[in-house]
XYZ file of C-alpha atoms in Angstrom:
594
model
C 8.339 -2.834 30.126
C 10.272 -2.138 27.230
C 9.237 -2.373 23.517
C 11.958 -1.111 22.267
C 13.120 -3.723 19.130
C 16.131 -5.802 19.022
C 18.340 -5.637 15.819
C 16.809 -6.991 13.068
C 18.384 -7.808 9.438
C 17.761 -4.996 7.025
C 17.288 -6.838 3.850
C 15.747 -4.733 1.152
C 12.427 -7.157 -0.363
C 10.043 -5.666 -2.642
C 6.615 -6.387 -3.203
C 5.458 -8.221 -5.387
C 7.316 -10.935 -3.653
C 10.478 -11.729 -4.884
C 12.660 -14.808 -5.315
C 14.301 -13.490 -2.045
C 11.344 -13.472 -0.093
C 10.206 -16.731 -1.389
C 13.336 -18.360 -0.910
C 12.720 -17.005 2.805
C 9.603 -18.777 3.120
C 11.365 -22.107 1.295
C 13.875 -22.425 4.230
C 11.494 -21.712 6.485
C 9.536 -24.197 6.069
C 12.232 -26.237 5.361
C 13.752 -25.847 9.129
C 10.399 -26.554 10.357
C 9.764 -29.454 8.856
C 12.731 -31.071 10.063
C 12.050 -30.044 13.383
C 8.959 -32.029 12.983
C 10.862 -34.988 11.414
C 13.325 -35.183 14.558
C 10.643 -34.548 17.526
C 8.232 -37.494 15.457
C 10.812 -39.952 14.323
C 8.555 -39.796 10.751
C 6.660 -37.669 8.766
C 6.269 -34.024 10.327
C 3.009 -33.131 11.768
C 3.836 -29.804 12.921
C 0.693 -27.086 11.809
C 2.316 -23.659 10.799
C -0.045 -20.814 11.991
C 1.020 -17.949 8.747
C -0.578 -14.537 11.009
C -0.597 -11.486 8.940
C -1.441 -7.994 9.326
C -2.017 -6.032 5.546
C -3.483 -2.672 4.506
C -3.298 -3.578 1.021
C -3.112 -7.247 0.315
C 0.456 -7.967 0.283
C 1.002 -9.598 3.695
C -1.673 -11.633 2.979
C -0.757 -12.863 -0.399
C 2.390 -13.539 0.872
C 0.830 -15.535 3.380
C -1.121 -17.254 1.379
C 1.960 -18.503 -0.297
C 3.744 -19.492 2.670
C 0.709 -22.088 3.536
C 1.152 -23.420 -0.245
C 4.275 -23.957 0.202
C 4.138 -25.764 3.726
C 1.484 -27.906 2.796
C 3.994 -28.858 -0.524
C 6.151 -30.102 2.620
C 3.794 -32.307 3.797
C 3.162 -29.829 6.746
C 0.028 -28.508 7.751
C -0.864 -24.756 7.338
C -2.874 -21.941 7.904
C -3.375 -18.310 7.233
C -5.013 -16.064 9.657
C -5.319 -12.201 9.842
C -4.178 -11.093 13.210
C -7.021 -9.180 14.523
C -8.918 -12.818 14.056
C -6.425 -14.548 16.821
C -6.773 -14.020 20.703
C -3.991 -14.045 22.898
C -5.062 -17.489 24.245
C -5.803 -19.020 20.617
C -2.153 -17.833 20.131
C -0.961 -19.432 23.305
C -2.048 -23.041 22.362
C -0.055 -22.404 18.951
C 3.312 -24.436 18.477
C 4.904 -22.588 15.138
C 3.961 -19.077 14.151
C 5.239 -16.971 10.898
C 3.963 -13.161 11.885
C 4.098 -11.693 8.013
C 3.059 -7.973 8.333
C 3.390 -4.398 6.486
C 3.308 -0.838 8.791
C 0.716 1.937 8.365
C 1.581 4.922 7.964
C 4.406 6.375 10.416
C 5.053 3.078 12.403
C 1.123 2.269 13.055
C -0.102 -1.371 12.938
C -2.098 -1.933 9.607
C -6.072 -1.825 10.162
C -6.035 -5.696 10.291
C -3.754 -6.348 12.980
C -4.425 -2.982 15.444
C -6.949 -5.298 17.342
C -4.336 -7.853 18.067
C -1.384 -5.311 19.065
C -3.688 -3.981 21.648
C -4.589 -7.457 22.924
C -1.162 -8.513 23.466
C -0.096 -5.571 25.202
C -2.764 -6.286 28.248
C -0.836 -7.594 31.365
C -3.112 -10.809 31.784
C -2.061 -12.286 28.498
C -0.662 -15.588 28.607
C 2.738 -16.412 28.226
C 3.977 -17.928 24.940
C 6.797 -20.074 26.193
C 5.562 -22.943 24.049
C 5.623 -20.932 20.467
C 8.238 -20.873 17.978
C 8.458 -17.364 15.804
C 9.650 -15.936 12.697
C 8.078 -12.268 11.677
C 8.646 -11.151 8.389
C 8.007 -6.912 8.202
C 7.120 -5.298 5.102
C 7.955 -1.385 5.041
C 9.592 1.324 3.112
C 12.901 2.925 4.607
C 11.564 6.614 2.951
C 9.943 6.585 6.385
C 11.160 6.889 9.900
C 9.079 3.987 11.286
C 10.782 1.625 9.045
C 8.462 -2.243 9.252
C 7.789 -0.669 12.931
C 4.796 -3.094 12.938
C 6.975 -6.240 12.739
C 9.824 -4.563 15.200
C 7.279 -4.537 18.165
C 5.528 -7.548 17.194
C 8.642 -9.681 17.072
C 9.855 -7.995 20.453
C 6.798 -8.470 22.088
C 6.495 -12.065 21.333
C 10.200 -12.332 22.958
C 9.172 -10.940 25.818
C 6.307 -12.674 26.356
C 8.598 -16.568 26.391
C 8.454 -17.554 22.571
C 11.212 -18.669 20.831
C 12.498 -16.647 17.657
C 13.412 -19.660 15.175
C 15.029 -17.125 13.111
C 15.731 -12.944 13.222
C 12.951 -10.756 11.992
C 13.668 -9.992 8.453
C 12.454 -6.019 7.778
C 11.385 -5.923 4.047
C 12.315 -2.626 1.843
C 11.374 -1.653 -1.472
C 14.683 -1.884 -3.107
C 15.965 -5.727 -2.674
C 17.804 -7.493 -5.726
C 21.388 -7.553 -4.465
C 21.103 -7.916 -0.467
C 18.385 -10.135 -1.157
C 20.616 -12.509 -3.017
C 23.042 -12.581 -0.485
C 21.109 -13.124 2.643
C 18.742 -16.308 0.642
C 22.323 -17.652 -0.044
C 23.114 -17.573 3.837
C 19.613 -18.535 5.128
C 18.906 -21.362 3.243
C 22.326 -23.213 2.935
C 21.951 -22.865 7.110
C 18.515 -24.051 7.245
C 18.675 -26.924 4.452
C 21.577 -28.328 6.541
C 19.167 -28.627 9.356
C 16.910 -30.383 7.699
C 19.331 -33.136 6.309
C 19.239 -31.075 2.257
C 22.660 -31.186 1.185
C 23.582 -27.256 1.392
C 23.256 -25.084 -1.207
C 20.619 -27.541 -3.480
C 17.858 -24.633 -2.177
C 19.644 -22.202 -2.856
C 20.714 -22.966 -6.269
C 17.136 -23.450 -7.263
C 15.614 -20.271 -6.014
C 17.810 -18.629 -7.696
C 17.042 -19.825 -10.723
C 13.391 -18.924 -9.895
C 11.947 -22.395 -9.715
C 10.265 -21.476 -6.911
C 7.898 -24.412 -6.647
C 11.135 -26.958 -6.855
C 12.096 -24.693 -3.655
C 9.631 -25.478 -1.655
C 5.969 -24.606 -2.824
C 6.344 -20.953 -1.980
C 5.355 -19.763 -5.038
C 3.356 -22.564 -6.785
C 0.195 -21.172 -6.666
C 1.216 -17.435 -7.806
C 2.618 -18.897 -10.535
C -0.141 -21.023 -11.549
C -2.529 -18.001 -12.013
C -3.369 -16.513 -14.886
C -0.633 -13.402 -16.499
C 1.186 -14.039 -12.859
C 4.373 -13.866 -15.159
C 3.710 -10.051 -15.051
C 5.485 -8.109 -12.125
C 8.032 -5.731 -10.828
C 10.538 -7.435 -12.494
C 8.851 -8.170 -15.744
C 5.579 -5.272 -15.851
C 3.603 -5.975 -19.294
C 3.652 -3.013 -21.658
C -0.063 -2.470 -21.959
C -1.385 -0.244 -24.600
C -3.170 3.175 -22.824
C -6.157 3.346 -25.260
C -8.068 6.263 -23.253
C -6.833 9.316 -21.379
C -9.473 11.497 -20.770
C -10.228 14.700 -18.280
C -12.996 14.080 -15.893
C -12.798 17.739 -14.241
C -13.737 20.418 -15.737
C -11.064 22.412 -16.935
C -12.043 25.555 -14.223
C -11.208 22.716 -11.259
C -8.757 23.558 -9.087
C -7.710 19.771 -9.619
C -6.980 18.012 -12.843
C -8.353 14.320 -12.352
C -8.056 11.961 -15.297
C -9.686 8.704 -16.616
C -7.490 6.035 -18.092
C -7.996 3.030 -19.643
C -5.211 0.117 -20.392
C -5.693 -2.642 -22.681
C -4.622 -5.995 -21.452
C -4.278 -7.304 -24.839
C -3.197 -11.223 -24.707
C -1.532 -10.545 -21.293
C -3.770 -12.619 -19.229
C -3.803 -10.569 -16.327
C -7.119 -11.379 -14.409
C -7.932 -8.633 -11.923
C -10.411 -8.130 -9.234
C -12.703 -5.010 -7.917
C -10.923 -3.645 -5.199
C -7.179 -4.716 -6.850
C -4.434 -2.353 -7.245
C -2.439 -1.762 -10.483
C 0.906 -0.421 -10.198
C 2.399 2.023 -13.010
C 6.012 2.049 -13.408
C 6.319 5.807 -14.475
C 9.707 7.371 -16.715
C 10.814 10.943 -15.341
C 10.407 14.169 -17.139
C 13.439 14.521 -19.582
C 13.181 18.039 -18.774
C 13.569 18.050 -15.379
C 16.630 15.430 -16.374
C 18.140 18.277 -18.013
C 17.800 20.932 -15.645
C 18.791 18.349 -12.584
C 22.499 17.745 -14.656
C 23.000 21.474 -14.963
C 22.663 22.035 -11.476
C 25.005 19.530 -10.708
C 27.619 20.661 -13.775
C 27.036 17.451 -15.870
C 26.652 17.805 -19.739
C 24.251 14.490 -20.037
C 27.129 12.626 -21.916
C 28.159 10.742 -18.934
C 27.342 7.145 -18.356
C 26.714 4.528 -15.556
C 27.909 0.807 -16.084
C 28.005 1.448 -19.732
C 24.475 2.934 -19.705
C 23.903 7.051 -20.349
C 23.136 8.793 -17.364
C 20.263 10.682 -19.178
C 18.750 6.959 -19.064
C 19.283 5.916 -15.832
C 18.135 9.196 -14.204
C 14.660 8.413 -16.738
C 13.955 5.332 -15.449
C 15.484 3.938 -12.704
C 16.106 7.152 -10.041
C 13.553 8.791 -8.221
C 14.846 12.813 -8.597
C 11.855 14.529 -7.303
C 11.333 13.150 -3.581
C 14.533 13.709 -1.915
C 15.927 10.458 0.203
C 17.010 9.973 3.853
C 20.564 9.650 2.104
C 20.900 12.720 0.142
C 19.243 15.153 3.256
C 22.087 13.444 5.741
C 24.989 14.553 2.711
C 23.272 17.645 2.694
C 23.349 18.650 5.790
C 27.003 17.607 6.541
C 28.319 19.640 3.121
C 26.697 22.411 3.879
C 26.255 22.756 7.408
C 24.913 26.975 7.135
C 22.335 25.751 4.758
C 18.402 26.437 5.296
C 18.125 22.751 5.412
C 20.945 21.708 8.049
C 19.534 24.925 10.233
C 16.185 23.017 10.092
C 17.699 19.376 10.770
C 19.368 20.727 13.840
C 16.051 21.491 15.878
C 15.674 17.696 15.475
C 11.940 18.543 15.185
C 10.548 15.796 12.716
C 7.357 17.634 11.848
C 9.063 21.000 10.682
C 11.327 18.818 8.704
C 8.392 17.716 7.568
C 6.839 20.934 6.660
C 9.958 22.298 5.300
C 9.921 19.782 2.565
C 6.772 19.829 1.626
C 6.424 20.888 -1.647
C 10.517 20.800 -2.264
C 12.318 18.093 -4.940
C 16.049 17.150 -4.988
C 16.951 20.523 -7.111
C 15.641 22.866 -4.535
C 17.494 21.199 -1.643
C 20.745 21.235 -4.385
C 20.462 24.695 -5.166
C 19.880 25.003 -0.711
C 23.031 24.046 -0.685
C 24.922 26.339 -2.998
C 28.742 25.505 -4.187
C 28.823 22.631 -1.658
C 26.429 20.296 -3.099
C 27.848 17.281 -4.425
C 28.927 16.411 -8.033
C 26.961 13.584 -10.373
C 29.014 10.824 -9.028
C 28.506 11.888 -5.403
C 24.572 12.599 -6.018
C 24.060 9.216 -7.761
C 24.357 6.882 -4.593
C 21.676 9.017 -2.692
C 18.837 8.811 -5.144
C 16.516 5.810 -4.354
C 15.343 3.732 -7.204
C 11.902 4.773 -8.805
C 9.360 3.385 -8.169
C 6.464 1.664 -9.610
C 3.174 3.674 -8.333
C -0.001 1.579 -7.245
C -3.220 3.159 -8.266
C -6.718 1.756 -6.741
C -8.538 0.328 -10.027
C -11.869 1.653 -10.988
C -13.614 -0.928 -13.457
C -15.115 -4.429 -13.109
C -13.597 -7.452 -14.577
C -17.350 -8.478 -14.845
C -17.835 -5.452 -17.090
C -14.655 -4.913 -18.700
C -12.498 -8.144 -18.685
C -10.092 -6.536 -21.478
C -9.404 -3.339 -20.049
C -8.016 -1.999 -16.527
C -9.503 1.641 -15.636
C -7.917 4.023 -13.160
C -9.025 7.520 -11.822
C -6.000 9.197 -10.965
C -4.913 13.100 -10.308
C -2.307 14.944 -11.916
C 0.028 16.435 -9.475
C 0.918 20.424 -10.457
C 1.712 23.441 -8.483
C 3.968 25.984 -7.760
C 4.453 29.510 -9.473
C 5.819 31.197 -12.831
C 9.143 30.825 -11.555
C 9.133 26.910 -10.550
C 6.508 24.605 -11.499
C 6.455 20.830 -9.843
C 4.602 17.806 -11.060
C 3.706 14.088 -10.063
C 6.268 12.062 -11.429
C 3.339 9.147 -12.585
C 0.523 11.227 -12.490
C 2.007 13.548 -15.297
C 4.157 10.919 -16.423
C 0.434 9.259 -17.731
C -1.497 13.022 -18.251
C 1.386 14.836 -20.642
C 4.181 11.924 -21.740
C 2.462 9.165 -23.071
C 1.363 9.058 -26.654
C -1.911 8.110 -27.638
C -1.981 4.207 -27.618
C 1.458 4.314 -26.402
C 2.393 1.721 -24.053
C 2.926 1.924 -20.193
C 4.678 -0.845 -18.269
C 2.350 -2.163 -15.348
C 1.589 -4.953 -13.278
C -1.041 -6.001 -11.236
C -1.383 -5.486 -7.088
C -3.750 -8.144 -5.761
C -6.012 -7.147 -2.667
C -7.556 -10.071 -1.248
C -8.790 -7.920 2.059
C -10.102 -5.428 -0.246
C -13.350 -6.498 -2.479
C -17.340 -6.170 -2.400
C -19.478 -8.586 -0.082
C -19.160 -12.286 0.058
C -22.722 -11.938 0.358
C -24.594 -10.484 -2.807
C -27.684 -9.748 -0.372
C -25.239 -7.703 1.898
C -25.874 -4.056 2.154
C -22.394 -2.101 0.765
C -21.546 1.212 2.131
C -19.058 3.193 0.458
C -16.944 6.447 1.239
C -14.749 7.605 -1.205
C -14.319 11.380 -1.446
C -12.504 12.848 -4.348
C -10.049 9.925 -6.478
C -11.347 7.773 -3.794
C -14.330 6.851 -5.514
C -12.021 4.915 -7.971
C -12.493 1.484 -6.039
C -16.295 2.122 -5.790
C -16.668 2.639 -9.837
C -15.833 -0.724 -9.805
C -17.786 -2.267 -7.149
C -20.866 -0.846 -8.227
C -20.108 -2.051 -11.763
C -19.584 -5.411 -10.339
C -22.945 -5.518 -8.710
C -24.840 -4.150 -11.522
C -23.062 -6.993 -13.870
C -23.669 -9.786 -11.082
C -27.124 -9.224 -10.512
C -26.643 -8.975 -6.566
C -29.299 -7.835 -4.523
C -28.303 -5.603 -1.980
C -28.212 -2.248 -1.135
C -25.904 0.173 -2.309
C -25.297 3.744 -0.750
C -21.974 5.846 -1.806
C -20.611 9.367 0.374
C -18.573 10.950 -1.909
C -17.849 14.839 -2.251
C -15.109 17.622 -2.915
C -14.514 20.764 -3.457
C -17.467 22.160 -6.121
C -20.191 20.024 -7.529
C -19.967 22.267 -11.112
C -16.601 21.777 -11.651
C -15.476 18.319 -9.384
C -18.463 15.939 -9.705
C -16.374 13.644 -11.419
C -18.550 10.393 -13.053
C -21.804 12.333 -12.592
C -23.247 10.872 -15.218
C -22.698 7.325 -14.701
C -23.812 7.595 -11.126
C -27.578 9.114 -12.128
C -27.599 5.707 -14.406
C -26.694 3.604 -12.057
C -29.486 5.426 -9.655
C -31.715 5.271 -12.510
C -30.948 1.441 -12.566
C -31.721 0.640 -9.047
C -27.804 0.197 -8.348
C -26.948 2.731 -6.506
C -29.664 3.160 -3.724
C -28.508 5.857 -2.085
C -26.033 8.543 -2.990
C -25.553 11.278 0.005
C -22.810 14.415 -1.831
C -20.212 16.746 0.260
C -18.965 19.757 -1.813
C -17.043 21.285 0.822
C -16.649 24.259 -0.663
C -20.571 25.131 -2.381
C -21.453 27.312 0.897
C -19.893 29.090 3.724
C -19.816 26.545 6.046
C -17.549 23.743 4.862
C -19.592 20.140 4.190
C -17.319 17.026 4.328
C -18.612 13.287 3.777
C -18.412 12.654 7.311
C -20.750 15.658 7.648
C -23.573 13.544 5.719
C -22.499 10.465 7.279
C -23.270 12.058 10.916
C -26.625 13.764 9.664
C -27.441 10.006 8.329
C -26.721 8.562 11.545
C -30.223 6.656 11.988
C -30.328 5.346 8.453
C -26.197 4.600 8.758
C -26.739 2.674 12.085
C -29.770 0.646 10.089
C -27.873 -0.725 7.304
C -24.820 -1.943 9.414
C -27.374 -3.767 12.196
C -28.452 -5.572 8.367
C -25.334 -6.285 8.002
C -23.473 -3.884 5.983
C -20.278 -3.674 5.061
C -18.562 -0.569 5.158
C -15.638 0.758 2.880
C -13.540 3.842 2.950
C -10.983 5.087 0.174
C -8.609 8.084 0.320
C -6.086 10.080 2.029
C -4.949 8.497 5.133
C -3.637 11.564 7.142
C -7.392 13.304 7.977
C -10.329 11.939 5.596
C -10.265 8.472 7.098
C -9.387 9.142 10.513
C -11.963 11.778 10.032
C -14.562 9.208 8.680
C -13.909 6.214 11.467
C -14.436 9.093 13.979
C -17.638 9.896 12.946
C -18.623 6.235 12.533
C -18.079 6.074 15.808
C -19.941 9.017 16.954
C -23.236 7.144 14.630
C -22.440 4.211 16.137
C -22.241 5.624 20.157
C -25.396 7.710 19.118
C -27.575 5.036 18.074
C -26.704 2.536 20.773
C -26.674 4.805 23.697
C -24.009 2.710 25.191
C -20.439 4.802 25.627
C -17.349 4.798 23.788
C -16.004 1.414 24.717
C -19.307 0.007 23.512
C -19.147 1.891 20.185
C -15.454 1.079 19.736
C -15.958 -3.125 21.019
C -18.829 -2.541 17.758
C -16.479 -1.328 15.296
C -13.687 -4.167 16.473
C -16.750 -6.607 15.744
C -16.839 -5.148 12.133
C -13.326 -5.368 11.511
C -12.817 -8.708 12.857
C -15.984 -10.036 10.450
C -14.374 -7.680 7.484
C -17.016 -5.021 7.279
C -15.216 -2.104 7.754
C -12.277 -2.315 5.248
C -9.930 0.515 4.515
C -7.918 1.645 0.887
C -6.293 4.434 2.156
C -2.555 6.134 1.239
C-alpha cells in the first residue's frame, strides 16, 4: 500500500499564526457549518474533532483557536492530541481538522507517533463516514517538508474519508501567498455557506479576526497577545552575563529581558523567540564577494539593510545550492550533489555559510541581483525560557550558547547567539515575542514527582520549573540529570542548584561530566545506574521531561528509559515500550528538544 502523498498546496504560513492561517480556520468552519445547516434544516449541530500533533505548542495553540472559533459558529468543538484518539474513537467521528507540525527529518512529532503507528495496522476501521481537512506545519529548509501532515492526510484517503478541502503545508515565510490563497478559499467556502463572497475575506484581511469567524478571539483577548512575528516588542536586555568559565570550550550566556509595560504573560516551559540583525561585517565581506559596493538598494531600501535584517546569509538555502550547482557544474559542491547522497551533502555543509559555497564557485557565482532571490528570510530564533513568572513576572531569562568556531583564517558565528553575546548594547533593546507551549509545563499535580533531563543549555526549561515549585509551595519531588563536558569549567548555575538543594527543592541532583575521566559519563549513564530509584518515582507517578539536542541526547535518553523501564518490570520490550506509550498518552514524558 502506498503512502506516498498526493499534491498538496504549498502555501508559506508562519507561526505565530497568521491572518492567513486564521482566515483558513474562518472558512473552515464556515463550510462546515453550512453543511450542518443543509443536512438539519436549522441550526448546525455538527461537533468538529480539532486533532493535533505538536513538539512545541504550536499545533496545539492553533487548535485551540480553531475550537474558539467553531464554537463562535454555534458549532460544537473539540481539541484532542492525536496520540489520545484510537482508530475506532476516530471512526465514530463525523468532521475532523488534523492540525500538525513534523519532527525532525519527516518524523511524526512525539504527540502524534502513537497514533501514526495505530493507523497504519491492517485491522483499523475504515473511515468512510469522516470528513477531513489537515493543516501541516513545517519548514521547506528541510527535505521532509510538513511530511507529518503529507502521510496523515494520505492515509486518511486511503482509508474512505472524505478530504473537505486539500491539505494546506505551512512554511515559515507566508505574507504574500498567504494573501492570495485566503482570498480564494474563503470567497469559495463563504459562497457555500450562503455569505455573500468576499465579506470573509475582506475582514481577515483587515485582521478582525474575531468578526471572521472566532479564530482568533481568544489569542487576542490575552494579555501582550498584540506582540508577534509581525509586531515583536522591543524589550530592554538588562543582563548579559557569562555563565562558563572563560577556559570552557563553550561560551554559554545568561540573559535577562525586561518586559517593561508590554504585558506579555509567560509560562515555565514557554518559548521566546529573538528576532536577531546580522553581523554588518559579514554584510561587508558577503557584497565584496559578490562585486557590490553596499550603495545599492532594494524597493527603495539599502541593500546593507535588507541583508541586516531581513536575509538569512549564513545558512545557505535549497535555492541558492540548486543555482550553484547548475553555474558551476566542476565545483566541489555540484561534484558532491551529483552522488545524490543526502548525508554527505549533509556533512559537506556542515560548518559552511553562503560565502564559502560563493567563493566554491569561483567566477560563476551569481551577481547581487541574482543572489538576492535565493536567500530565505531571517528568521526569528526560539529559545527555551529559563525563569518563573511566579518568581520573576517582569523579566524573561534565557540560557543560550554562543555559536564560534573555525580557524585564524575564517571564523563563523551564530547569527542570534552572537547577535545577543557581542552586538547588543547594554540595555539596548532586542525585538522578541513570545512562543506559547501548552504541552510543555511542570505537573498539573503539585504532589507529582518531576523528573528532569536537561544536559548542557538544556537545563534552561528546568531553571524555571524548579523556580516555579519553590515559589508555589508544591510538594513533590524534584530530581534533575544534567551534565557536560567538565564540572570546573561547565557547571553552569552551580550555585543556585546547591540552594535550591539546601532548600529542599531540588531532591535529587544525579551530574554527567563526560569528559572528568577516561571513560566518557553521559546523563543517560546516571539515569541507567539509577534504574531502581528511576523506575520508583515514575510507578508514583512522575512525570518525566527531557531538553536538548534532538539528533543523539534524547534518542539517547528515551533509550535508556526504556532499558530502566524493561529492567525493572522484567517484562520485554513491547511491555517496556506499551509503558512509555502509557506515559505519553497521560503527558508524563514530554520532550523540548531541537
Amino acid at each position: 500500500m502506498s503512502l506516498l502523498p498526493p499534491t498538496g498546496s504549498l502555501i508559506p504560513v508562519d507561526a505565530p499564526f497568521s491572518q492567513a492561517q486564521e482566515s483558513w480556520l474562518a472558512g473552515f468552519i464556515a463550510g462546515i457549518a453550512a453543511a450542518g445547516k443543509r443536512a438539519s434544516g436549522g441550526a448546525p449541530t455538527t461537533t468538529i474533532d480539532v486533532l493535533f500533533g505538536t513538539q512545541t505548542g504550536n499545533a496545539e495553540f492553533l487548535a485551540d483557536e480553531l475550537v474558539a472559533g467553531a464554537k463562535a459558529r454555534g458549532l460544537g468543538g473539540r481539541a484532542t492530541a492525536l496520540d489520545a484518539v484510537t482508530p475506532e474513537q476516530l471512526a465514530g467521528m463525523s468532521h475532523v481538522l488534523v492540525v500538525t507540525s513534523t519532527y525532525g527529518e519527516g518524523e511524526m512529532p512525539d504527540n502524534a507517533g502513537l497514533f501514526w503507528d495505530a493507523i497504519q495496522a491492517t485491522t483499523v476501521p475504515r473511515l468512510e463516514g469522516l470528513h477531513y481537512a489537515v493543516l501541516g506545519l513545517g519548514d521547506t529548509s528541510y527535505d521532509e517538508f510538513c511530511q507529518a501532515g503529507k502521510l496523515l492526510d494520505t492515509r486518511f484517503e486511503q482509508l474512505g474519508a472524505t478530504r473537505i478541502h486539500d491539505r494546506v503545508d505551512c512554511d515559515v515565510d507566508y505574507e504574500d501567498p498567504a494573501a492570495l490563497w485566503t482570498a480564494a478559499v474563503l470567497d469559495r467556502l463563504a459562497a457555500e455557506a450562503g455569505v455573500q463572497p468576499g465579506a470573509t475575506t475582506a475582514v481577515a484581511a483587515t485582521g478582525a479576526t474575531t468578526a471572521a469567524g472566532g479564530a482568533g478571539a481568544s489569542r487576542a483577548s490575552r494579555p501582550g497577545a498584540q506582540w508577534n512575528k509581525r509586531n515583536p516588542y522591543p524589550s530592554m536586555l538588562v543582563e548579559n552575563r557569562l555563565l562558563s568559565s572563560p577556559r570552557s570550550a563553550k561560551e554559554i550566556r545568561h540573559y535577562e529581558f525586561d518586559l517593561g509595560d508590554s504585558g506579555i504573560e509567560y509560562s515555565a516551559g514557554d518559548a521566546l523567540a529573538v528576532v536577531p540583525v546580522n553581523d554588518e561585517v559579514f554584510v561587508g565581506e558577503l557584497l565584496e564577494q559578490v562585486g557590490a559596493n553596499g550603495s545599492e538598494t532594494l524597493d527603495g531600501r539599502p541593500v546593507t539593510e535588507v541583508l541586516r535584517t531581513d536575509r538569512e546569509i549564513r545558512t545557505p538555502s535549497k535555492d541558492l545550492i540548486a543555482d550553484l550547482v547548475q553555474r558551476a557544474p566542476s565545483s566541489e559542491l555540484a561534484a558532491v550533489v551529483s552522488h545524490g547522497d543526502k548525508h554527505e551533502l549533509d556533512r559537506w555543509l556542515w560548518g559552511r555559510d553562503v560565502l564559502d559555497l560563493l567563493r566554491d564557485a569561483g567566477p560563476a557565482a551569481p551577481g547581487l541581483d541574482e543572489l538576492l532571490p535565493n536567500l530565505r528570510p531571517l528568521q526569528a530564533r526560539q529559545y527555551s525560557i529559563s525563569s518563573s513568572p511566579l518568581a520573576h513576572p517582569d523579566r524573561i531569562h534565557l540560557t543560550i550558547a554562543s555559536v564560534r568556531y573555525g580557524d585564524p583564517h575564517r571564523m563563523y558565528a551564530g547569527v542570534a547567539s552572537t547577535f545577543l553575546a557581542d552586538r547588543v548594547a547594554p540595555d539596548g533593546t532586542v525585538d522578541v515575542y513570545l512562543q506559547p507551549n501548552a504541552s510543555f509545563g511542570v505537573p498539573a499535580d503539585p504532589s507529582a514527582p518531576m523528573i528532569m533531563v536537561g544536559p548542557g543549555t538544556g537545563i534552561a526549561p528546568f531553571r524555571g520549573f524548579l523556580h516555579e515549585r519553590a515559589v508555589s509551595g508544591a510538594t513533590g519531588r524534584n530530581w534533575l540529570f544534567f551534565g557536560d563536558q567538565h564540572r570546573d569549567t561547565d557547571f553552569v548555575y552551580e550555585d543556585e542548584l546547591t540552594e535550591l538543594q539546601e532548600q529542599g527543592v531540588l531532591d535529587r541532583l544525579d551530574l554527567a561530566f563526560s569528559r572528568d575521566q577516561a571513560e566518557k559519563v553521559y546523563v543517560q549513564t546516571r539515569m541507567l545506574e539509577q534504574a531502581p530509584e528511576l523506575y520508583s518515582w515514575l510507578e508514583d507517578g512522575g512525570h518525566l521531561y527531557v531538553c536538548g539536542d534532538a539528533s543523539r541526547m534524547a534518542k539517547d535518553v528515551e533509550q535508556a528509559l526504556l532499558a530502566v523501564i524493561g529492567s525493572q518490570r522484567g517484562k520485554g520490550e513491547d511491555d517496556a515500550q506499551a509503558y512509555l506509550a502509557d506515559m505519553r498518552r497521560g503527558k508524563r514524558y514530554v520532550r523540548d528538544v531541537y
